[in-house]
Coordinates of N, CA and C in Angstrom, one line a residue:
M40 N 0.9 -1.2 0.0 CA 0.0 0.0 0.0 C 0.9 1.2 0.0
P41 N 0.6 2.2 -0.9 CA 1.5 3.4 -0.9 C 1.3 4.2 0.3
S42 N 2.4 4.9 0.7 CA 2.3 5.8 1.9 C 2.1 7.2 1.4
V43 N 1.8 8.1 2.3 CA 1.5 9.5 2.0 C 2.7 10.3 1.8
R44 N 2.8 11.2 0.9 CA 3.9 12.1 0.8 C 3.7 13.3 1.8
T45 N 4.2 13.0 3.0 CA 4.0 14.0 4.1 C 4.6 15.3 3.7
G46 N 5.8 15.3 3.2 CA 6.5 16.6 2.9 C 5.7 17.4 1.9
L47 N 5.1 16.8 0.8 CA 4.3 17.5 -0.2 C 3.1 18.0 0.5
L48 N 2.4 17.2 1.3 CA 1.2 17.7 2.0 C 1.5 19.0 2.8
R49 N 2.7 19.0 3.5 CA 3.1 20.1 4.3 C 3.3 21.3 3.4
V50 N 3.9 21.2 2.3 CA 4.2 22.3 1.4 C 2.9 22.8 0.9
V51 N 2.0 22.0 0.4 CA 0.6 22.4 0.0 C -0.1 23.1 1.2
G52 N 0.0 22.6 2.4 CA -0.6 23.2 3.5 C 0.0 24.6 3.8
A53 N 1.3 24.7 3.7 CA 1.9 26.1 3.9 C 1.4 27.0 2.8
A54 N 1.4 26.6 1.6 CA 1.0 27.5 0.5 C -0.5 27.9 0.7
T55 N -1.3 26.9 1.1 CA -2.7 27.2 1.3 C -2.9 28.2 2.5
T56 N -2.2 28.0 3.5 CA -2.2 28.9 4.7 C -1.9 30.3 4.3
A57 N -0.8 30.4 3.6 CA -0.3 31.8 3.1 C -1.3 32.4 2.2
Y58 N -1.9 31.7 1.3 CA -2.9 32.2 0.4 C -4.1 32.7 1.2
G59 N -4.6 31.8 2.1 CA -5.8 32.1 3.0 C -5.6 33.4 3.8
V60 N -4.4 33.5 4.5 CA -4.2 34.7 5.3 C -4.1 35.9 4.4
T61 N -3.5 35.8 3.2 CA -3.4 37.0 2.3 C -4.8 37.3 1.9
A62 N -5.7 36.4 1.5 CA -7.0 36.6 1.0 C -7.9 37.2 2.1
V63 N -7.6 36.9 3.4 CA -8.4 37.5 4.5 C -8.1 39.0 4.5
R64 N -6.9 39.3 4.3 CA -6.5 40.7 4.4 C -6.8 41.5 3.1
R65 N -6.8 40.7 1.9 CA -7.0 41.3 0.6 C -8.0 40.4 -0.1
P66 N -9.3 40.5 0.2 CA -10.3 39.6 -0.5 C -10.3 39.7 -2.0
D67 N -9.8 40.9 -2.5 CA -9.8 41.0 -4.0 C -8.9 40.0 -4.7
W68 N -7.9 39.4 -3.9 CA -7.1 38.3 -4.5 C -8.0 37.1 -4.9
L69 N -9.1 36.9 -4.1 CA -10.0 35.8 -4.4 C -11.1 36.3 -5.4
A70 N -11.6 37.6 -5.2 CA -12.7 38.1 -6.0 C -12.3 38.4 -7.4
R71 N -11.2 38.9 -7.7 CA -10.8 39.3 -9.0 C -10.8 38.1 -10.0
P72 N -10.1 37.0 -9.7 CA -10.1 35.9 -10.7 C -11.4 35.3 -11.1
V73 N -12.4 35.4 -10.2 CA -13.7 34.8 -10.4 C -14.8 35.9 -10.8
G74 N -14.3 37.1 -11.1 CA -15.2 38.1 -11.6 C -16.1 38.8 -10.5
M75 N -15.7 38.8 -9.3 CA -16.5 39.4 -8.2 C -15.9 40.7 -7.8
A76 N -14.9 41.2 -8.5 CA -14.4 42.5 -8.2 C -15.1 43.6 -9.0
G77 N -15.1 44.8 -8.6 CA -15.7 45.9 -9.3 C -14.9 46.2 -10.5
E78 N -15.4 47.2 -11.3 CA -14.8 47.6 -12.6 C -13.4 48.2 -12.3
Q79 N -13.2 48.9 -11.2 CA -11.9 49.4 -10.9 C -11.0 48.4 -10.2
G80 N -11.5 47.2 -10.0 CA -10.7 46.1 -9.4 C -10.9 46.0 -7.9
G81 N -11.7 46.9 -7.3 CA -11.9 46.8 -5.9 C -13.0 45.8 -5.6
T82 N -13.1 45.4 -4.3 CA -14.1 44.5 -3.9 C -15.1 45.2 -3.0
H83 N -16.4 45.0 -3.3 CA -17.5 45.6 -2.5 C -17.4 45.0 -1.1
P84 N -17.6 45.9 -0.1 CA -17.6 45.4 1.3 C -18.4 44.1 1.6
Y85 N -19.6 44.0 0.9 CA -20.4 42.8 1.2 C -19.8 41.6 0.5
T86 N -19.2 41.8 -0.7 CA -18.5 40.7 -1.3 C -17.3 40.2 -0.5
A87 N -16.6 41.2 0.0 CA -15.4 40.9 0.9 C -15.9 40.1 2.1
M88 N -17.0 40.5 2.7 CA -17.5 39.9 3.9 C -17.9 38.4 3.5
A89 N -18.5 38.2 2.3 CA -18.9 36.8 2.0 C -17.7 36.0 1.6
L90 N -16.6 36.6 1.1 CA -15.4 35.8 0.7 C -14.4 35.5 1.9
R91 N -14.4 36.3 2.9 CA -13.5 36.1 4.0 C -13.6 34.7 4.7
P92 N -14.8 34.2 4.9 CA -14.9 32.9 5.5 C -14.2 31.8 4.6
L93 N -14.3 31.9 3.3 CA -13.6 31.0 2.5 C -12.1 31.1 2.7
A94 N -11.6 32.3 2.8 CA -10.2 32.6 3.0 C -9.8 32.0 4.4
W95 N -10.6 32.2 5.4 CA -10.3 31.7 6.8 C -10.3 30.1 6.7
R96 N -11.2 29.6 6.0 CA -11.3 28.1 5.8 C -10.0 27.6 5.2
D97 N -9.5 28.3 4.1 CA -8.3 27.9 3.5 C -7.1 28.0 4.4
A98 N -7.0 29.1 5.2 CA -5.9 29.3 6.1 C -6.0 28.2 7.2
A99 N -7.1 27.9 7.7 CA -7.2 26.8 8.8 C -6.9 25.4 8.2
S100 N -7.5 25.1 7.1 CA -7.2 23.8 6.5 C -5.8 23.6 6.1
G101 N -5.2 24.6 5.6 CA -3.8 24.6 5.2 C -2.9 24.4 6.5
L102 N -3.2 25.1 7.5 CA -2.5 25.0 8.8 C -2.6 23.6 9.4
A103 N -3.8 23.0 9.2 CA -4.0 21.7 9.7 C -3.1 20.7 8.9
M104 N -3.0 20.9 7.6 CA -2.2 20.0 6.8 C -0.7 20.2 7.2
L105 N -0.3 21.4 7.5 CA 1.0 21.8 7.8 C 1.5 21.2 9.1
L106 N 0.6 21.3 10.1 CA 1.0 20.9 11.5 C 0.5 19.6 12.0
A107 N -0.4 18.9 11.3 CA -0.9 17.6 11.8 C 0.2 16.6 11.8
P108 N 0.2 15.7 12.8 CA 1.2 14.7 12.7 C 0.9 13.7 11.5
A109 N 2.0 13.2 11.0 CA 1.8 12.2 9.9 C 0.9 11.1 10.3
G110 N 0.1 10.7 9.4 CA -0.8 9.6 9.7 C -2.3 10.0 9.6
P111 N -3.2 9.4 10.3 CA -4.6 9.7 10.1 C -5.0 11.2 10.2
A112 N -4.4 11.9 11.2 CA -4.7 13.3 11.3 C -4.4 14.1 10.1
Q113 N -3.2 13.9 9.5 CA -2.8 14.6 8.3 C -3.7 14.2 7.1
V114 N -4.0 12.9 7.0 CA -4.8 12.4 5.9 C -6.2 13.0 6.0
T115 N -6.8 13.1 7.2 CA -8.1 13.8 7.4 C -8.0 15.2 7.0
A116 N -6.9 15.9 7.4 CA -6.8 17.4 7.1 C -6.7 17.5 5.5
A117 N -6.0 16.6 4.9 CA -5.9 16.6 3.4 C -7.3 16.4 2.8
A118 N -8.0 15.4 3.3 CA -9.4 15.1 2.8 C -10.3 16.3 2.9
V119 N -10.2 17.0 4.0 CA -11.0 18.3 4.2 C -10.6 19.3 3.1
R120 N -9.3 19.4 2.9 CA -8.8 20.3 1.9 C -9.3 20.0 0.5
I121 N -9.3 18.7 0.1 CA -9.8 18.2 -1.1 C -11.3 18.5 -1.3
A122 N -12.0 18.2 -0.2 CA -13.5 18.5 -0.3 C -13.8 20.0 -0.4
S123 N -13.0 20.8 0.3 CA -13.1 22.3 0.1 C -12.9 22.7 -1.3
D124 N -11.8 22.2 -1.9 CA -11.5 22.6 -3.3 C -12.5 22.1 -4.2
A125 N -13.1 20.9 -4.0 CA -14.1 20.4 -4.9 C -15.4 21.3 -4.7
G126 N -15.7 21.7 -3.5 CA -16.8 22.6 -3.3 C -16.6 23.9 -4.0
D127 N -15.4 24.4 -3.9 CA -15.0 25.7 -4.6 C -15.2 25.5 -6.1
A128 N -14.8 24.4 -6.7 CA -15.0 24.1 -8.1 C -16.5 24.2 -8.5
V129 N -17.3 23.6 -7.7 CA -18.8 23.6 -8.0 C -19.3 25.0 -7.8
L130 N -19.0 25.7 -6.7 CA -19.5 27.0 -6.4 C -19.1 28.0 -7.5
F131 N -17.8 28.1 -7.8 CA -17.3 29.1 -8.8 C -17.7 28.6 -10.2
G132 N -17.8 27.3 -10.4 CA -18.2 26.8 -11.7 C -19.6 27.2 -12.1
R133 N -20.4 27.4 -11.0 CA -21.8 27.8 -11.3 C -22.0 29.3 -11.2
T134 N -21.1 30.0 -10.5 CA -21.4 31.5 -10.3 C -20.4 32.4 -10.9
A135 N -19.2 32.0 -11.2 CA -18.2 32.9 -11.8 C -18.7 33.5 -13.1
T136 N -18.4 34.8 -13.4 CA -18.9 35.4 -14.6 C -17.9 35.1 -15.7
G137 N -18.5 34.8 -16.9 CA -17.7 34.6 -18.1 C -17.1 33.2 -18.2
R138 N -17.1 32.7 -19.4 CA -16.7 31.3 -19.6 C -15.2 31.1 -19.2
V139 N -14.3 32.1 -19.5 CA -12.9 31.9 -19.3 C -12.7 32.0 -17.8
R140 N -13.3 32.9 -17.1 CA -13.1 33.0 -15.6 C -13.6 31.7 -14.9
R141 N -14.8 31.3 -15.4 CA -15.4 30.1 -14.8 C -14.5 28.9 -15.0
A142 N -14.0 28.7 -16.2 CA -13.0 27.6 -16.5 C -11.8 27.7 -15.7
G143 N -11.2 28.9 -15.5 CA -10.0 29.2 -14.7 C -10.2 28.9 -13.3
A144 N -11.4 29.3 -12.7 CA -11.7 29.0 -11.3 C -11.8 27.5 -11.1
V145 N -12.5 26.9 -11.9 CA -12.7 25.4 -11.8 C -11.4 24.7 -11.9
A146 N -10.6 25.0 -12.9 CA -9.3 24.4 -13.1 C -8.4 24.6 -11.9
S147 N -8.4 25.8 -11.4 CA -7.5 26.1 -10.2 C -7.9 25.3 -9.0
A148 N -9.2 25.3 -8.7 CA -9.7 24.5 -7.6 C -9.4 23.0 -7.7
L149 N -9.7 22.5 -8.9 CA -9.5 21.1 -9.1 C -8.0 20.7 -9.2
G150 N -7.2 21.7 -9.6 CA -5.8 21.5 -9.7 C -5.2 21.3 -8.3
W151 N -5.6 22.2 -7.3 CA -5.2 22.1 -6.0 C -5.7 20.8 -5.3
A152 N -6.9 20.4 -5.6 CA -7.5 19.1 -5.1 C -6.7 18.0 -5.6
A153 N -6.3 18.0 -6.9 CA -5.6 16.9 -7.5 C -4.1 16.8 -6.9
L154 N -3.5 18.0 -6.7 CA -2.2 18.0 -6.1 C -2.2 17.4 -4.7
T155 N -3.2 17.7 -3.9 CA -3.4 17.2 -2.6 C -3.6 15.7 -2.7
A156 N -4.5 15.3 -3.6 CA -4.8 13.8 -3.8 C -3.6 13.1 -4.2
A157 N -2.8 13.6 -5.1 CA -1.6 13.0 -5.5 C -0.6 12.8 -4.4
A158 N -0.5 13.8 -3.5 CA 0.3 13.6 -2.3 C -0.2 12.5 -1.4
L159 N -1.5 12.3 -1.3 CA -2.0 11.2 -0.5 C -1.8 9.9 -1.1
A160 N -1.8 9.8 -2.4 CA -1.8 8.5 -3.1 C -0.4 8.1 -3.7
G161 N 0.5 9.1 -3.8 CA 1.7 8.8 -4.5 C 3.0 8.6 -3.8
G162 N 2.9 8.2 -2.6 CA 4.2 7.9 -1.8 C 4.8 6.6 -2.2
R163 N 6.0 6.3 -1.7 CA 6.7 5.0 -1.8 C 6.0 4.0 -0.9
P164 N 6.1 2.7 -1.3 CA 5.5 1.7 -0.5 C 6.2 1.7 0.9
H165 N 5.5 1.5 1.9 CA 6.0 1.4 3.3 C 7.0 0.2 3.4
P166 N 8.1 0.4 4.0 CA 9.2 -0.7 4.1 C 8.6 -2.0 4.7
T167 N 7.6 -1.9 5.5 CA 7.1 -3.2 6.1 C 6.1 -3.9 5.2
T168 N 5.7 -3.2 4.1 CA 4.8 -3.8 3.2 C 5.6 -4.4 2.0
T169 N 5.9 -5.7 2.0 CA 6.6 -6.3 0.9 C 5.8 -7.5 0.5
A170 N 6.3 -8.1 -0.6 CA 5.6 -9.3 -1.1 C 5.7 -10.4 -0.1
A171 N 6.8 -10.5 0.7 CA 7.0 -11.6 1.7 C 6.2 -11.3 2.9
H172 N 5.9 -10.0 3.2 CA 5.2 -9.6 4.4 C 4.1 -8.6 4.1
P173 N 3.0 -9.0 3.5 CA 2.0 -8.0 3.1 C 1.4 -7.4 4.4
A174 N 0.9 -6.2 4.3 CA 0.3 -5.5 5.4 C -1.1 -6.1 5.8

């Protein structure tokens, strides 16, 4: 059975945490790519208020991936991250303005989900799992 790429999960967690914290402070980072920013590029206060919980969720789930001990806790944190990205793909796929923005938002969300899933599935076999000694 393949093991988890713990290092890659921690890198993805760190990147997600940094993005989430930045998006909390600057919600236009999240609003602009999906067409939710105003014509001058600013984000309406109500839009910012609606997007900040997504940014906090990203920061929290990324931090969980970064700090969780290797094993079931980190796998669970990664699964939450994948589910969040899949939810973002559905949400922005249905609501982002314009075909190009919609496709970009969906591709970005699914790309992060795929990277996290690859880290879960793509490790080397555990040394105790061999043909002579199956797990």
